[in-house]
CSV table of C-alpha atoms and ligand atoms in Angstrom, one decimal:
chain,number,residue,atom,x,y,z
A,41,UNK,CA,-48.9,-19.3,22.3
A,42,UNK,CA,-46.4,-17.5,24.4
A,43,UNK,CA,-47.0,-13.7,24.4
A,44,UNK,CA,-44.3,-11.3,25.2
A,45,UNK,CA,-46.4,-8.4,26.8
A,46,UNK,CA,-45.9,-4.8,27.3
A,47,UNK,CA,-45.0,-3.6,30.7
A,48,UNK,CA,-46.5,0.0,31.1
A,49,UNK,CA,-46.1,2.3,34.1
A,50,UNK,CA,-48.2,5.3,34.7
A,51,UNK,CA,-46.2,8.0,36.3
A,52,UNK,CA,-46.2,11.5,37.4
A,53,UNK,CA,-44.7,12.4,40.9
A,54,UNK,CA,-47.9,15.0,41.3
A,55,UNK,CA,-51.0,13.6,43.0
A,56,UNK,CA,-54.4,13.9,41.9
A,57,UNK,CA,-53.5,14.2,38.1
A,58,UNK,CA,-55.3,10.8,37.0
A,59,UNK,CA,-52.8,8.1,37.3
A,60,UNK,CA,-55.0,5.7,39.3
A,61,UNK,CA,-57.8,6.5,36.9
A,62,UNK,CA,-55.8,5.8,33.9
A,63,UNK,CA,-54.0,2.9,34.9
A,64,UNK,CA,-57.4,1.1,36.2
A,65,UNK,CA,-59.4,2.1,33.0
A,66,UNK,CA,-56.6,1.3,30.6
A,67,UNK,CA,-56.4,-2.2,32.3
A,68,UNK,CA,-60.0,-2.9,32.3
A,69,UNK,CA,-60.7,-1.7,29.0
A,70,UNK,CA,-57.6,-3.8,27.2
A,71,UNK,CA,-59.0,-6.7,29.3
A,72,UNK,CA,-62.5,-6.0,28.1
A,73,UNK,CA,-61.4,-6.2,24.5
A,74,UNK,CA,-60.0,-9.7,25.4
A,75,UNK,CA,-56.2,-9.1,26.1
A,76,UNK,CA,-54.7,-10.6,29.1
A,77,UNK,CA,-54.0,-7.7,31.6
A,78,UNK,CA,-52.3,-7.5,35.0
A,79,UNK,CA,-52.7,-4.4,36.9
A,80,UNK,CA,-49.9,-3.8,39.7
A,81,UNK,CA,-50.9,-1.5,42.3
A,82,UNK,CA,-47.5,-0.2,43.5
A,83,UNK,CA,-49.2,2.9,45.3
A,84,UNK,CA,-49.5,2.8,49.4
A,85,UNK,CA,-52.7,4.5,49.0
A,86,UNK,CA,-53.7,1.5,47.2
A,87,UNK,CA,-56.3,3.4,45.1
A,88,UNK,CA,-56.1,1.0,42.0
A,89,UNK,CA,-56.7,-1.9,44.4
A,90,UNK,CA,-60.1,-0.1,45.8
A,91,UNK,CA,-60.8,1.1,42.4
A,92,UNK,CA,-61.5,-2.4,41.4
A,93,UNK,CA,-63.6,-3.2,44.3
A,94,UNK,CA,-61.2,-4.5,46.9
A,95,UNK,CA,-60.6,-3.5,50.6
A,96,UNK,CA,-56.7,-3.5,50.8
A,97,UNK,CA,-56.8,-4.5,54.4
A,98,UNK,CA,-58.8,-7.9,53.7
A,99,UNK,CA,-56.4,-9.5,51.1
A,100,UNK,CA,-54.3,-12.5,51.9
A,101,UNK,CA,-51.3,-11.2,49.8
A,102,UNK,CA,-50.1,-7.9,48.5
A,103,UNK,CA,-47.3,-6.2,46.6
A,104,UNK,CA,-45.5,-5.5,49.8
A,105,UNK,CA,-45.2,-9.2,51.0
A,106,UNK,CA,-43.9,-9.9,47.5
A,107,UNK,CA,-41.2,-7.0,47.7
A,108,UNK,CA,-40.3,-8.6,51.5
A,109,UNK,CA,-39.9,-12.1,50.2
A,110,UNK,CA,-42.7,-13.2,52.4
A,111,UNK,CA,-44.8,-14.6,49.4
A,112,UNK,CA,-44.4,-15.4,45.8
A,113,UNK,CA,-45.5,-13.2,43.0
A,114,UNK,CA,-47.8,-15.8,41.8
A,115,UNK,CA,-49.5,-15.9,45.1
A,116,UNK,CA,-50.0,-12.3,45.3
A,117,UNK,CA,-51.9,-12.3,41.9
A,118,UNK,CA,-55.9,-12.3,42.6
A,119,UNK,CA,-58.5,-12.4,39.6
A,120,UNK,CA,-60.1,-9.2,39.5
A,121,UNK,CA,-63.6,-10.4,39.0
A,122,UNK,CA,-63.6,-9.5,35.4
A,123,UNK,CA,-62.6,-11.8,32.5
A,124,UNK,CA,-58.8,-11.5,31.5
A,125,UNK,CA,-58.1,-9.0,34.4
A,126,UNK,CA,-55.8,-9.9,37.2
A,127,UNK,CA,-54.5,-7.7,40.2
A,128,UNK,CA,-51.5,-7.4,42.5
A,129,UNK,CA,-52.9,-5.5,45.3
A,130,UNK,CA,-51.2,-2.7,47.4
A,131,UNK,CA,-51.2,-2.0,51.1
A,132,UNK,CA,-50.5,1.0,53.2
A,133,UNK,CA,-47.1,-1.0,54.2
A,134,UNK,CA,-45.5,-0.2,51.0
A,135,UNK,CA,-45.0,3.3,52.3
A,136,UNK,CA,-42.2,2.0,54.4
A,137,UNK,CA,-40.4,0.7,51.3
A,138,UNK,CA,-37.7,3.2,51.1
A,139,UNK,CA,-36.8,2.8,54.4
A,140,UNK,CA,-36.6,-1.2,54.3
A,141,UNK,CA,-34.9,-1.2,51.3
A,142,UNK,CA,-32.2,1.7,52.1
A,143,UNK,CA,-29.4,-1.3,52.5
A,144,UNK,CA,-30.8,-3.8,50.2
A,145,UNK,CA,-28.6,-5.0,46.9
A,146,UNK,CA,-30.1,-4.2,43.4
A,147,UNK,CA,-32.9,-2.4,45.2
A,148,UNK,CA,-34.1,-0.6,42.1
A,149,UNK,CA,-34.7,-3.6,39.8
A,150,UNK,CA,-36.7,-5.8,42.3
A,151,UNK,CA,-39.9,-5.1,40.6
A,152,UNK,CA,-38.3,-5.8,37.0
A,153,UNK,CA,-36.8,-9.2,38.0
A,154,UNK,CA,-40.4,-10.1,39.6
A,155,UNK,CA,-42.6,-8.9,36.6
A,156,UNK,CA,-40.5,-9.5,33.6
A,157,UNK,CA,-41.1,-13.1,33.4
A,158,UNK,CA,-44.6,-12.5,33.8
A,159,UNK,CA,-44.9,-11.0,30.2
A,160,UNK,CA,-44.9,-14.4,28.9
A,161,UNK,CA,-48.3,-14.7,30.4
A,162,UNK,CA,-49.8,-11.0,30.2
A,163,UNK,CA,-50.2,-8.8,27.1
A,164,UNK,CA,-50.3,-6.0,29.3
A,165,UNK,CA,-48.7,-5.3,32.7
A,166,UNK,CA,-49.7,-1.9,34.1
A,167,UNK,CA,-48.1,-0.4,37.0
A,168,UNK,CA,-49.9,2.4,39.0
A,169,UNK,CA,-47.4,4.4,41.0
A,170,UNK,CA,-47.5,6.6,43.9
A,171,UNK,CA,-47.0,10.7,43.7
A,172,UNK,CA,-43.3,10.7,44.3
A,173,UNK,CA,-39.9,9.8,42.8
A,174,UNK,CA,-39.2,7.4,45.6
A,175,UNK,CA,-37.9,3.6,45.2
A,176,UNK,CA,-41.6,2.5,44.2
A,177,UNK,CA,-41.8,4.9,41.1
A,178,UNK,CA,-38.0,4.2,40.4
A,179,UNK,CA,-39.0,0.4,40.2
A,180,UNK,CA,-41.6,1.1,38.1
A,181,UNK,CA,-39.3,3.1,35.7
A,182,UNK,CA,-36.7,0.3,35.5
A,183,UNK,CA,-39.3,-2.5,34.9
A,184,UNK,CA,-41.2,-0.8,32.3
A,185,UNK,CA,-40.9,-0.7,28.6
A,186,UNK,CA,-43.0,2.2,28.4
A,187,UNK,CA,-44.5,4.9,30.3
A,188,UNK,CA,-47.8,6.8,30.3
A,189,UNK,CA,-47.8,10.3,31.8
A,190,UNK,CA,-50.9,11.7,32.7
A,191,UNK,CA,-51.2,15.3,32.8
A,192,UNK,CA,-53.9,17.5,34.4
A,193,UNK,CA,-55.3,20.2,32.3
A,194,UNK,CA,-54.4,22.9,35.0
A,195,UNK,CA,-52.3,25.8,35.0
A,196,UNK,CA,-49.3,24.1,36.7
A,197,UNK,CA,-49.5,21.0,34.6
A,198,UNK,CA,-46.1,21.2,33.1
A,199,UNK,CA,-44.5,22.2,36.6
A,200,UNK,CA,-42.3,19.6,38.1
A,201,UNK,CA,-42.0,17.6,34.7
A,202,UNK,CA,-38.3,18.8,34.4
A,203,UNK,CA,-37.7,16.5,37.7
A,204,UNK,CA,-39.7,13.7,36.1
A,205,UNK,CA,-37.7,13.8,32.8
A,206,UNK,CA,-34.5,13.9,34.7
A,207,UNK,CA,-35.1,11.0,36.6
A,208,UNK,CA,-36.3,9.0,33.4
A,209,UNK,CA,-33.1,10.1,31.8
A,210,UNK,CA,-31.3,8.7,34.5
A,211,UNK,CA,-32.9,5.5,34.7
A,212,UNK,CA,-32.6,5.0,30.9
A,213,UNK,CA,-28.7,5.7,31.5
A,214,UNK,CA,-27.9,3.4,34.0
A,215,UNK,CA,-30.7,0.7,34.1
A,216,UNK,CA,-33.2,0.5,31.4
A,217,UNK,CA,-31.7,1.9,28.0
A,218,UNK,CA,-34.9,1.1,26.2
A,219,UNK,CA,-37.3,3.3,28.4
A,220,UNK,CA,-39.8,5.3,26.4
A,221,UNK,CA,-42.6,7.6,27.0
A,222,UNK,CA,-45.3,6.0,25.1
A,223,UNK,CA,-48.0,8.9,25.6
A,224,UNK,CA,-48.5,11.6,27.7
A,225,UNK,CA,-52.4,12.0,28.4
A,226,UNK,CA,-54.2,15.1,29.0
A,227,UNK,CA,-56.8,14.5,31.8
A,228,UNK,CA,-59.6,16.5,33.6
A,229,UNK,CA,-60.2,18.7,30.4
A,230,UNK,CA,-62.7,21.3,31.2
A,231,UNK,CA,-64.0,22.6,27.6
A,232,UNK,CA,-65.8,25.4,29.4
A,233,UNK,CA,-62.8,27.3,30.3
A,234,UNK,CA,-60.3,28.5,28.2
A,235,UNK,CA,-57.6,27.2,30.4
A,236,UNK,CA,-57.8,23.9,29.1
A,237,UNK,CA,-57.0,25.0,25.6
A,238,UNK,CA,-54.1,26.7,26.6
A,239,UNK,CA,-52.5,24.0,28.5
A,240,UNK,CA,-53.3,21.7,25.6
A,241,UNK,CA,-51.5,23.9,23.3
A,242,UNK,CA,-48.6,24.2,25.5
A,243,UNK,CA,-48.2,20.6,26.2
A,244,UNK,CA,-48.7,19.5,22.6
A,245,UNK,CA,-45.8,22.2,21.9
A,246,UNK,CA,-43.5,20.7,24.6
A,247,UNK,CA,-44.0,17.0,23.8
A,248,UNK,CA,-45.3,17.0,20.2
A,249,UNK,CA,-46.4,13.3,19.0
A,250,UNK,CA,-46.0,12.1,22.4
A,251,UNK,CA,-49.3,13.5,23.4
A,252,UNK,CA,-52.3,11.3,22.9
A,253,UNK,CA,-54.9,12.4,20.4
A,254,UNK,CA,-57.4,11.5,23.0
A,255,UNK,CA,-58.0,14.3,25.7
A,256,UNK,CA,-60.1,12.8,28.8
A,257,UNK,CA,-62.8,15.3,29.8
A,258,UNK,CA,-63.4,16.1,33.4
A,259,UNK,CA,-66.6,14.0,34.2
A,260,UNK,CA,-68.6,13.2,37.0
A,261,UNK,CA,-69.1,9.5,36.2
A,262,UNK,CA,-65.1,9.3,36.2
A,263,UNK,CA,-65.0,10.6,39.7
A,264,UNK,CA,-68.1,8.8,40.8
A,265,UNK,CA,-66.8,5.2,39.7
A,266,UNK,CA,-64.1,4.4,42.2
A,267,UNK,CA,-66.7,4.5,45.0
A,268,UNK,CA,-68.7,1.8,43.6
A,269,UNK,CA,-65.5,-0.1,43.1
A,270,UNK,CA,-65.5,0.0,39.5
A,271,UNK,CA,-63.6,1.7,36.4
A,272,UNK,CA,-65.8,4.0,34.8
A,273,UNK,CA,-65.4,2.0,31.5
A,274,UNK,CA,-67.4,-0.6,33.4
A,275,UNK,CA,-69.5,1.7,35.7
A,276,UNK,CA,-70.8,3.7,33.0
A,277,UNK,CA,-69.6,2.9,29.5
A,278,UNK,CA,-71.5,5.4,27.7
A,279,UNK,CA,-70.3,8.4,29.6
A,280,UNK,CA,-68.0,10.8,28.2
A,281,UNK,CA,-65.1,9.8,30.4
A,282,UNK,CA,-65.4,6.1,29.7
A,283,UNK,CA,-65.9,6.8,26.0
A,284,UNK,CA,-62.7,8.9,26.0
A,285,UNK,CA,-60.8,6.1,28.1
A,286,UNK,CA,-61.8,3.6,25.5
A,287,UNK,CA,-60.3,5.5,22.8
A,288,UNK,CA,-56.9,6.1,24.8
A,289,UNK,CA,-56.8,2.3,25.3
A,290,UNK,CA,-57.2,1.9,21.5
A,291,UNK,CA,-54.3,4.5,20.9
A,292,UNK,CA,-51.9,2.5,23.5
A,293,UNK,CA,-52.8,-0.8,21.5
A,294,UNK,CA,-52.0,0.7,18.3
A,295,UNK,CA,-48.8,2.0,19.5
A,296,UNK,CA,-47.8,-1.2,21.0
A,297,UNK,CA,-48.6,-2.8,17.5
A,298,UNK,CA,-46.3,-0.3,15.8
A,299,UNK,CA,-43.3,-0.9,18.1
A,300,UNK,CA,-41.0,-3.7,16.9
A,301,UNK,CA,-39.2,-5.6,20.0
B,26,ADP,P1,-53.7,10.4,40.9
B,26,ADP,O1,-53.6,8.8,40.9
B,26,ADP,O2,-52.8,10.8,40.0
B,26,ADP,O3,-53.4,10.7,42.5
B,26,ADP,P2,-56.4,10.0,40.7
B,26,ADP,O4,-56.6,9.0,39.1
B,26,ADP,O5,-56.6,9.4,41.8
B,26,ADP,O6,-55.2,10.6,40.3
B,26,ADP,O7,-57.4,11.1,40.3
B,26,ADP,C1,-57.7,12.1,41.4
B,26,ADP,C2,-59.1,12.5,41.5
B,26,ADP,O8,-59.6,13.2,40.5
B,26,ADP,C3,-59.7,11.3,42.1
B,26,ADP,O9,-60.7,11.4,42.9
B,26,ADP,C4,-60.5,10.8,40.4
B,26,ADP,O10,-61.8,10.1,40.6
B,26,ADP,C5,-60.7,12.3,40.0
B,26,ADP,N1,-60.8,12.2,38.7
B,26,ADP,C6,-59.6,11.6,37.8
B,26,ADP,N2,-60.0,11.7,36.3
B,26,ADP,C7,-61.2,12.5,36.3
B,26,ADP,C8,-62.0,13.0,35.2
B,26,ADP,N3,-61.6,12.7,34.0
B,26,ADP,N4,-63.1,13.6,35.5
B,26,ADP,C9,-63.4,13.6,37.0
B,26,ADP,N5,-62.5,13.3,38.2
B,26,ADP,C10,-61.5,12.7,37.8
B,27,MG,MG1,-53.0,7.3,42.5
């Protein structure tokens, strides 16, 4: 049976807010539940690639080569070593894309053109994006049906978000009318401080029902997992961080099921 999968991008131009952790764990959990998943690492830092246990410098092909027409997208897809989960790895060369694409025609739609046909094979395509609003992030916004926006539960959580919202609006107006924020996800929540509660209240007031019910706690196991090349849902499935990411994956699935296409 042909599936028409969802293409989700995990975005926030701030670094260190939990984008990669969210992309990797969402992908791993959806795959563990039996859905066919493709994780696309679109960040030159390649943290999603290493987070699944791959060394970005040792791989035959990667997203950069695909974008440069040096290999096909099919050639760049590698089995992750987990059932139902595939990966398109990143490499540091992606850092040069903004310059290399400066004069390329239709440069904002390259990723959409490449990934949309793959929605026939995968129920979920999840793109991890860099901490900037550069061309890679724009390409992810143009390709995506839905966005996951992780927000770190810290004092400046909402700072810079108006620029992200403006960018999303522009992409919606010009290139991707159906683009929608699926979930805003509160990450690294520290229940020992009042600050977490305050940030949560503020974010829920601002985004309303878009905010996921699940809040991801700050949890050492989440921070440890990448150094073992594993998502925390695999590294320590019973840890608080893993349990939260599993609940979040469930919310995302439910949201997908509630959407008509
Ligand atoms: P981004 O991709 O937005 O830059 P990351 O997902 O890489 O953010 O997270 C930044 C750092 O915080 C990483 O070292 C990651 O392991 C750690 N981290 C992310 N989420 C948690 C969490 N819930 N608890 C503890 N550490 C976390
Ligand atoms: Mg990252």
